[in-house]
Backbone as a chain_set.jsonl record, in Angstrom:
{"seq": "XXXXXXXXXXXXXXXXXXXXXXXXXXXXXXXXXXXXXXXXXXXXXXXXXXXXXXXXXXXXXXXXXXXXXXXXXXXXXXXXXXXXXXXXXXXXXXXXXXXXXXXXXXXXXXXXXXXXXXXXXXXXXXXXXXXXXXXXXXXXXXXXXXXXX", "coords": {"N": [[12.767, -8.616, 12.089], [15.555, -8.316, 10.908], [16.12, -11.251, 10.637], [14.089, -11.694, 8.808], [15.207, -10.198, 6.566], [17.616, -11.188, 6.322], [17.052, -13.637, 5.401], [15.957, -13.065, 2.868], [17.757, -12.033, 1.738], [20.027, -14.356, 1.247], [18.403, -15.799, 0.042], [18.137, -14.461, -2.708], [21.159, -14.286, -3.205], [21.784, -16.931, -3.443], [20.353, -17.616, -5.691], [21.556, -16.119, -7.766], [23.785, -17.227, -8.278], [25.878, -18.952, -10.743], [25.715, -17.412, -12.955], [24.904, -16.675, -16.459], [27.323, -16.693, -19.103], [26.99, -15.092, -21.61], [25.279, -13.269, -20.839], [24.552, -9.903, -20.004], [24.152, -7.795, -17.485], [21.656, -5.548, -16.814], [20.323, -2.135, -16.174], [17.093, -0.707, -15.664], [14.309, 1.707, -15.643], [11.408, 2.805, -14.093], [7.799, 3.719, -14.115], [5.091, 3.603, -11.573], [1.7, 3.376, -10.866], [-1.255, 3.316, -9.1], [-4.7, 3.133, -8.37], [-6.696, 2.593, -5.47], [-9.184, 1.345, -3.308], [-9.7, 2.245, -0.224], [-10.204, 0.981, 2.94], [-11.382, 0.674, 6.473], [-11.584, -1.81, 9.147], [-12.678, -2.095, 12.367], [-11.745, -4.274, 15.318], [-12.294, -5.333, 18.259], [-11.794, -5.857, 22.021], [-14.123, -7.429, 24.258], [-15.068, -5.115, 26.186], [-14.848, -2.708, 24.596], [-16.379, -3.177, 22.481], [-18.925, -1.859, 21.793], [-17.91, 0.416, 20.749], [-16.2, -0.037, 18.829], [-18.067, -1.277, 16.973], [-19.712, 0.697, 16.676], [-18.164, 2.574, 15.2], [-17.457, 1.087, 12.904], [-20.013, 0.734, 11.75], [-20.553, 3.587, 10.925], [-18.36, 4.442, 9.376], [-16.947, 4.806, 5.957], [-15.301, 3.54, 2.962], [-12.961, 5.514, 0.928], [-11.506, 6.369, -2.055], [-8.316, 6.076, -3.138], [-4.67, 6.631, -3.894], [-1.715, 5.273, -5.362], [1.675, 6.238, -6.472], [4.597, 6.094, -8.126], [8.294, 5.713, -8.529], [10.435, 2.94, -9.901], [13.303, 1.201, -9.818], [14.912, -1.18, -11.688], [17.1, -3.81, -11.74], [18.392, -6.133, -13.694], [19.732, -8.907, -13.232], [20.114, -11.711, -13.974], [19.227, -13.456, -16.919], [16.933, -14.554, -16.149], [15.957, -13.297, -13.77], [15.673, -10.643, -11.585], [16.2, -7.737, -9.596], [14.312, -5.409, -7.805], [13.735, -1.975, -6.865], [11.994, 0.444, -5.128], [10.495, 3.784, -4.88], [7.751, 4.907, -3.436], [4.748, 7.067, -3.115], [1.909, 7.038, -1.124], [-1.507, 7.67, -0.708], [-4.28, 7.231, 1.374], [-7.069, 6.417, 3.09], [-10.193, 6.961, 4.968], [-13.844, 7.7, 5.391], [-16.351, 9.449, 7.259], [-20.079, 8.823, 7.876], [-22.689, 11.127, 7.194], [-22.804, 13.515, 9.887], [-25.493, 14.196, 11.823], [-27.098, 17.026, 12.92], [-25.148, 18.57, 14.07], [-24.218, 20.933, 15.654], [-26.414, 21.835, 18.08], [-28.772, 23.759, 19.603], [-28.311, 25.488, 16.423], [-26.181, 28.462, 16.574], [-26.055, 30.085, 14.328], [-28.131, 30.705, 11.537], [-27.365, 30.062, 9.107], [-25.043, 28.485, 9.532], [-23.945, 25.009, 8.875], [-25.764, 22.339, 9.607], [-25.106, 19.686, 9.492], [-22.145, 17.565, 9.126], [-19.379, 16.042, 7.34], [-16.412, 14.019, 7.792], [-13.421, 13.571, 6.404], [-10.607, 11.192, 6.534], [-7.343, 11.242, 5.802], [-4.375, 9.605, 4.99], [-0.96, 10.131, 4.366], [1.849, 8.43, 2.935], [5.209, 7.316, 2.392], [6.703, 4.865, 0.69], [9.059, 2.309, 0.422], [9.875, 0.019, -1.586], [11.609, -3.323, -1.842], [12.378, -5.835, -3.857], [12.658, -9.116, -5.058], [12.555, -10.569, -8.447], [11.504, -13.381, -10.189], [11.701, -14.736, -13.322], [9.631, -16.886, -15.619], [10.004, -18.263, -18.345], [7.649, -19.02, -21.203], [6.329, -20.73, -23.801], [4.834, -18.64, -25.366], [4.712, -16.382, -23.799], [5.39, -14.825, -20.419], [5.751, -15.7, -17.187], [5.904, -14.483, -14.053], [7.22, -14.477, -10.339], [7.422, -12.614, -7.624], [8.999, -11.401, -4.79], [9.353, -9.689, -1.465], [10.318, -7.125, 0.766], [8.955, -4.137, 2.347], [9.022, -0.955, 3.355], [7.23, 1.467, 5.337], [6.76, 5.009, 5.801]], "CA": [[12.853, -8.122, 10.616], [16.748, -8.736, 10.498], [15.818, -12.584, 10.121], [13.555, -11.903, 7.187], [16.191, -9.647, 5.716], [18.841, -12.313, 6.119], [16.498, -15.086, 4.596], [15.727, -12.85, 1.54], [19.453, -11.815, 1.165], [20.438, -15.515, 1.275], [17.814, -16.451, -1.275], [18.63, -13.723, -3.805], [22.484, -14.7, -3.596], [21.746, -18.266, -3.956], [19.626, -17.459, -7.028], [22.409, -15.421, -8.62], [25.082, -18.159, -8.409], [25.825, -19.756, -11.932], [25.271, -16.513, -14.005], [25.271, -17.054, -17.655], [28.384, -16.108, -19.602], [26.771, -14.272, -22.6], [24.151, -12.244, -20.293], [25.118, -8.791, -19.648], [23.42, -7.184, -16.576], [21.166, -4.052, -17.146], [19.444, -1.183, -15.611], [15.787, 0.103, -16.237], [13.691, 2.852, -14.694], [9.948, 2.864, -14.785], [6.786, 4.566, -13.111], [4.096, 2.655, -11.15], [0.498, 4.021, -10.26], [-2.471, 2.498, -8.939], [-5.699, 3.534, -7.54], [-7.161, 1.758, -4.576], [-10.209, 1.567, -2.349], [-9.255, 2.281, 0.989], [-11.15, 1.043, 3.859], [-10.748, -0.175, 7.557], [-12.825, -2.528, 9.849], [-12.104, -2.256, 13.708], [-12.242, -5.284, 16.168], [-11.817, -5.048, 19.691], [-12.101, -6.865, 22.921], [-15.564, -6.961, 24.643], [-15.157, -3.916, 26.768], [-15.017, -1.682, 23.725], [-17.319, -3.69, 21.371], [-19.754, -0.672, 21.387], [-17.26, 1.685, 20.194], [-15.728, -0.544, 17.459], [-19.431, -1.335, 16.164], [-20.314, 2.329, 16.052], [-17.282, 3.245, 14.251], [-17.429, 0.127, 11.587], [-21.211, 1.234, 10.799], [-20.3, 5.046, 10.605], [-17.248, 4.564, 8.598], [-17.069, 4.302, 4.767], [-14.133, 3.828, 2.329], [-12.519, 6.238, 0.121], [-10.576, 6.119, -3.23], [-6.739, 6.598, -2.836], [-3.795, 6.22, -5.017], [0.0, 5.287, -4.928], [2.47, 6.432, -7.474], [6.291, 6.447, -7.723], [9.452, 5.394, -9.353], [11.079, 1.988, -9.616], [14.637, 0.691, -10.624], [14.986, -2.767, -11.855], [18.377, -4.348, -12.0], [18.21, -7.455, -14.241], [20.79, -9.648, -12.72], [20.507, -12.792, -14.893], [18.504, -13.537, -17.973], [15.342, -14.697, -15.767], [15.918, -12.84, -12.588], [15.991, -8.92, -11.416], [16.079, -6.944, -8.162], [13.644, -4.168, -8.055], [13.767, -1.219, -5.62], [10.968, 1.605, -5.654], [10.123, 4.988, -4.029], [6.281, 5.135, -3.935], [3.975, 7.902, -2.532], [0.681, 6.563, -1.217], [-2.485, 8.358, -0.025], [-5.453, 6.519, 1.333], [-7.878, 6.843, 4.256], [-11.644, 6.721, 5.125], [-14.587, 8.84, 5.973], [-17.457, 8.819, 7.97], [-21.293, 8.996, 7.09], [-23.231, 12.623, 7.502], [-23.294, 13.368, 11.139], [-26.41, 15.119, 11.747], [-27.412, 17.925, 13.962], [-23.415, 18.852, 14.465], [-24.281, 21.844, 16.603], [-28.048, 22.102, 18.307], [-29.401, 24.445, 18.48], [-27.292, 26.316, 15.792], [-26.081, 29.847, 16.805], [-26.108, 30.95, 13.062], [-28.919, 29.75, 10.565], [-26.512, 29.624, 8.009], [-24.153, 27.327, 9.924], [-24.122, 23.577, 8.511], [-26.147, 21.4, 10.514], [-24.297, 18.363, 9.33], [-20.841, 17.447, 8.614], [-18.684, 14.673, 6.793], [-15.008, 14.166, 8.047], [-12.473, 12.586, 5.742], [-9.318, 11.156, 7.069], [-6.565, 10.668, 4.713], [-3.074, 9.265, 5.612], [-0.094, 9.96, 3.326], [2.937, 7.606, 3.593], [6.117, 7.048, 1.555], [7.041, 3.269, 0.872], [10.235, 1.774, -0.441], [9.948, -1.592, -1.628], [12.771, -4.079, -2.364], [11.687, -6.977, -4.386], [13.274, -9.817, -6.086], [11.637, -10.984, -9.047], [12.094, -14.32, -11.083], [10.859, -14.86, -14.484], [9.616, -18.247, -16.004], [9.398, -17.98, -19.822], [6.933, -19.976, -21.658], [6.128, -20.586, -25.233], [4.439, -17.427, -25.904], [4.631, -15.344, -22.77], [6.252, -14.773, -19.348], [4.965, -15.922, -15.911], [6.632, -14.254, -13.018], [7.129, -14.315, -9.267], [8.195, -11.811, -7.064], [8.945, -11.426, -3.266], [10.248, -8.664, -1.063], [10.075, -6.302, 1.955], [8.373, -2.875, 2.036], [9.131, 0.007, 4.509], [6.293, 2.316, 5.065], [7.24, 5.946, 6.469]], "C": [[14.496, -8.264, 10.355], [16.687, -10.162, 10.035], [15.311, -12.586, 8.885], [14.446, -11.18, 6.314], [17.121, -10.606, 5.176], [18.272, -13.275, 5.103], [16.396, -14.497, 3.084], [16.845, -12.543, 0.902], [20.143, -13.212, 0.669], [19.703, -16.214, -0.079], [18.038, -15.838, -2.678], [20.11, -14.103, -4.074], [22.41, -15.895, -4.176], [21.334, -18.459, -5.542], [20.689, -16.824, -8.088], [23.522, -16.002, -8.892], [24.772, -18.769, -9.755], [25.344, -18.553, -12.866], [25.657, -16.812, -15.33], [26.282, -16.18, -18.325], [28.146, -14.873, -20.483], [25.794, -12.997, -21.938], [24.962, -11.152, -19.762], [23.96, -8.173, -18.424], [22.938, -5.665, -16.944], [20.154, -3.515, -16.217], [18.059, -0.957, -16.477], [15.05, 0.657, -15.321], [12.196, 2.83, -15.183], [9.265, 3.507, -13.531], [5.843, 3.421, -12.705], [3.066, 3.523, -10.671], [-0.725, 3.028, -10.313], [-3.451, 3.263, -8.165], [-6.238, 2.295, -6.396], [-8.438, 2.237, -3.787], [-10.001, 1.218, -0.919], [-10.351, 2.106, 2.273], [-10.707, 0.265, 5.116], [-12.014, -0.805, 8.144], [-11.972, -2.656, 11.288], [-12.515, -3.555, 14.347], [-11.683, -4.97, 17.405], [-12.232, -6.064, 20.71], [-13.672, -6.469, 23.376], [-15.973, -5.748, 25.303], [-15.616, -2.772, 25.763], [-15.749, -1.819, 22.378], [-18.287, -2.777, 20.75], [-19.199, 0.341, 20.381], [-16.965, 1.201, 18.755], [-16.961, -0.706, 16.533], [-19.966, -0.175, 15.577], [-19.473, 2.815, 14.773], [-17.288, 2.36, 12.806], [-19.038, 0.657, 10.773], [-21.176, 2.626, 10.52], [-19.363, 5.192, 9.46], [-17.21, 4.105, 7.068], [-15.624, 4.666, 4.191], [-14.044, 4.999, 1.355], [-11.651, 6.043, -1.167], [-9.322, 7.018, -3.042], [-5.822, 6.277, -3.835], [-2.348, 5.87, -4.386], [0.373, 5.263, -6.419], [3.789, 6.544, -7.164], [7.122, 5.858, -8.82], [9.806, 3.781, -9.191], [12.345, 1.632, -10.565], [14.531, -0.656, -10.645], [16.456, -2.983, -12.442], [18.203, -5.95, -12.508], [19.47, -8.228, -13.999], [21.095, -10.872, -13.395], [19.18, -12.63, -15.777], [16.787, -13.954, -17.314], [15.215, -14.215, -14.071], [16.344, -11.375, -12.28], [15.684, -8.829, -9.784], [15.339, -5.735, -8.621], [13.593, -3.42, -6.645], [12.897, 0.133, -6.099], [11.203, 2.651, -4.419], [8.731, 5.27, -4.648], [5.357, 5.937, -2.627], [2.685, 7.456, -2.536], [-0.348, 7.625, -0.569], [-3.809, 7.779, -0.187], [-6.165, 6.984, 2.724], [-9.376, 6.228, 4.309], [-12.343, 7.827, 5.454], [-15.867, 8.706, 6.613], [-18.769, 9.592, 7.412], [-21.656, 10.509, 7.704], [-23.316, 12.413, 9.0], [-24.195, 14.585, 11.185], [-26.539, 15.942, 12.944], [-25.946, 18.13, 15.001], [-23.488, 19.92, 15.584], [-26.204, 22.052, 16.828], [-28.045, 22.905, 19.444], [-28.173, 25.27, 17.549], [-27.358, 27.746, 16.226], [-26.534, 30.665, 15.209], [-26.971, 30.103, 11.984], [-28.28, 29.372, 9.308], [-25.414, 28.538, 8.266], [-24.487, 25.997, 9.239], [-24.591, 22.909, 9.715], [-25.627, 19.919, 10.756], [-22.956, 18.347, 8.817], [-20.42, 16.127, 8.297], [-17.207, 14.876, 7.023], [-14.408, 13.089, 7.286], [-11.279, 12.598, 6.351], [-8.604, 10.679, 6.017], [-5.027, 10.541, 5.584], [-2.101, 9.113, 4.077], [1.34, 9.389, 3.766], [3.997, 7.525, 2.218], [6.651, 5.586, 1.826], [8.127, 3.08, -0.114], [10.368, 0.357, -0.307], [11.319, -1.992, -2.086], [12.133, -5.452, -2.849], [12.563, -7.842, -5.284], [12.218, -10.646, -6.979], [12.439, -12.261, -9.959], [11.03, -14.723, -12.267], [10.75, -16.434, -15.202], [8.881, -18.016, -17.37], [8.599, -19.156, -20.357], [6.994, -19.748, -23.096], [5.69, -18.93, -25.948], [4.158, -16.194, -24.904], [5.781, -15.437, -21.596], [5.548, -14.728, -18.066], [6.226, -15.399, -15.04], [6.339, -14.35, -11.507], [7.791, -13.36, -8.384], [7.884, -11.954, -5.249], [9.959, -10.407, -2.616], [9.938, -8.102, 0.343], [9.568, -4.765, 1.39], [8.404, -2.115, 3.198], [8.152, 0.997, 4.433], [7.009, 3.516, 6.103], [5.815, 6.908, 6.19]], "O": [[14.642, -8.343, 9.135], [17.237, -10.353, 8.951], [15.789, -13.234, 7.954], [14.449, -11.599, 5.157], [17.387, -10.829, 3.995], [18.904, -13.659, 4.118], [16.68, -15.232, 2.138], [17.001, -12.713, -0.307], [20.83, -13.136, -0.35], [20.226, -16.917, -0.944], [18.119, -16.547, -3.681], [20.359, -14.261, -5.269], [22.874, -16.066, -5.303], [21.844, -19.219, -6.364], [20.546, -17.119, -9.275], [24.314, -15.475, -9.674], [23.616, -19.104, -10.011], [24.428, -18.878, -13.622], [26.804, -17.242, -15.452], [26.171, -14.964, -18.17], [28.78, -13.829, -20.331], [25.641, -11.925, -22.525], [25.982, -11.398, -19.118], [22.782, -8.218, -18.781], [23.709, -4.771, -17.295], [19.324, -4.185, -15.603], [17.985, -1.022, -17.704], [15.058, 0.195, -14.18], [11.836, 2.836, -16.36], [9.742, 3.764, -12.426], [5.784, 2.395, -13.384], [3.458, 4.492, -10.022], [-1.072, 2.243, -11.195], [-3.033, 4.039, -7.305], [-6.078, 1.108, -6.682], [-8.673, 3.438, -3.66], [-10.111, 0.072, -0.483], [-11.194, 2.964, 2.534], [-9.863, -0.627, 5.033], [-13.167, -0.515, 7.825], [-10.861, -3.182, 11.365], [-13.6, -4.015, 13.99], [-10.623, -4.354, 17.514], [-12.926, -7.027, 20.383], [-14.293, -5.485, 22.976], [-17.095, -5.292, 25.086], [-16.563, -2.026, 26.012], [-15.792, -1.002, 21.458], [-18.534, -2.771, 19.544], [-19.799, 0.924, 19.478], [-17.326, 1.783, 17.732], [-16.883, -0.29, 15.378], [-20.48, 0.005, 14.473], [-19.891, 3.275, 13.71], [-17.135, 2.93, 11.726], [-19.175, 0.89, 9.572], [-21.994, 2.902, 9.642], [-19.592, 6.053, 8.611], [-17.467, 2.911, 6.913], [-14.905, 5.586, 4.579], [-15.116, 5.464, 0.967], [-10.874, 5.122, -0.915], [-9.265, 8.234, -2.859], [-6.256, 5.56, -4.736], [-1.955, 6.118, -3.246], [-0.189, 4.652, -7.328], [4.174, 7.018, -6.095], [6.639, 5.554, -9.91], [9.347, 3.326, -8.144], [12.364, 1.76, -11.789], [14.085, -1.284, -9.684], [16.881, -2.408, -13.445], [17.905, -6.845, -11.717], [20.331, -8.02, -14.853], [22.282, -11.189, -13.463], [18.253, -11.878, -15.476], [15.729, -13.7, -17.889], [14.442, -14.77, -13.289], [17.399, -10.971, -12.769], [15.117, -9.619, -9.029], [15.649, -5.117, -9.64], [13.455, -3.985, -5.561], [13.066, 0.731, -7.162], [11.832, 2.476, -3.376], [8.47, 5.67, -5.783], [5.292, 5.519, -1.472], [2.106, 7.37, -3.618], [0.175, 8.474, 0.152], [-4.445, 7.708, -1.239], [-5.703, 7.94, 3.346], [-9.674, 5.165, 3.764], [-11.768, 8.864, 5.783], [-16.457, 7.647, 6.399], [-18.73, 10.618, 6.733], [-20.964, 10.998, 8.598], [-23.79, 11.37, 9.45], [-23.888, 15.699, 10.762], [-26.065, 15.508, 13.994], [-25.779, 17.917, 16.202], [-22.713, 19.722, 16.52], [-27.021, 22.331, 15.95], [-27.202, 22.654, 20.305], [-27.145, 25.616, 18.131], [-28.462, 28.288, 16.275], [-27.238, 31.671, 15.121], [-26.595, 28.994, 11.603], [-28.669, 28.454, 8.586], [-24.961, 27.825, 7.37], [-25.695, 25.976, 9.007], [-23.916, 22.895, 10.745], [-25.681, 19.215, 11.764], [-22.668, 19.223, 8.001], [-20.938, 15.144, 8.829], [-16.696, 15.862, 6.493], [-14.736, 11.909, 7.412], [-10.767, 13.651, 6.731], [-9.068, 9.791, 5.301], [-4.678, 11.217, 6.551], [-2.309, 8.398, 3.097], [1.915, 9.797, 4.775], [3.526, 7.678, 1.091], [6.972, 5.181, 2.943], [8.139, 3.57, -1.243], [10.782, -0.326, 0.63], [12.092, -1.198, -2.623], [11.379, -6.062, -2.092], [13.168, -7.31, -6.214], [11.264, -11.257, -6.499], [13.609, -12.206, -10.337], [9.831, -14.958, -12.122], [11.778, -17.105, -15.298], [7.704, -17.716, -17.568], [8.897, -20.276, -19.944], [7.574, -18.785, -23.598], [6.254, -18.331, -26.863], [3.484, -15.21, -25.211], [6.864, -15.996, -21.77], [4.783, -13.793, -17.831], [7.37, -15.798, -15.257], [5.133, -14.309, -11.262], [9.014, -13.399, -8.518], [6.915, -12.429, -4.658], [11.107, -10.244, -3.03], [9.208, -8.801, 1.045], [9.767, -4.344, 0.25], [7.791, -2.585, 4.156], [8.132, 1.542, 3.33], [7.699, 3.154, 7.056], [5.732, 8.041, 6.664]]}, "num_chains": 1, "name": "protein.A"}
C-alpha cells in the first residue's frame, strides 16, 4: 500500500512541475451519485464446491447506490487532484426459501422467506485526473486510490 501511494505521489508531483504562469489554481465542489446492480459469485476449492455451487444458484443481485461529495483542486490547466467522501449501499439476496418451518406451529406463519443482505460502507477516493483538450471536447484519464471502511 505504501509503495502504491508513493508511486502515485511521485507521478502527481512530476506532472505538476512546469506550471503555467498565467493559470491560477482553483477549487470546486460537487456531488456524485450512481446506482448499481450488486451481485457476488463464490469460488472455492474442491472440498467446498458443493456449498459455493448451492450459494451461487440460490443468490441473486439487488440494486444498490453510491452517493457523496467530491472536492477538486485544479492544479494546472490540464490536471486536477480529486478527493471524495462517498457512502455506498450494496448486497445480494437469496431466492425464496420454501418450507421455512415444517410443520408450521401457526397457520398464519409464513412458510417461505427471502433474506436480503446489505453492506453499507464509506469510501474515500483520491484521484489524479489529466485532461486532453481536443477541438470540440475534453478527454480525460484518471488514476487513484480508494479506501473502503
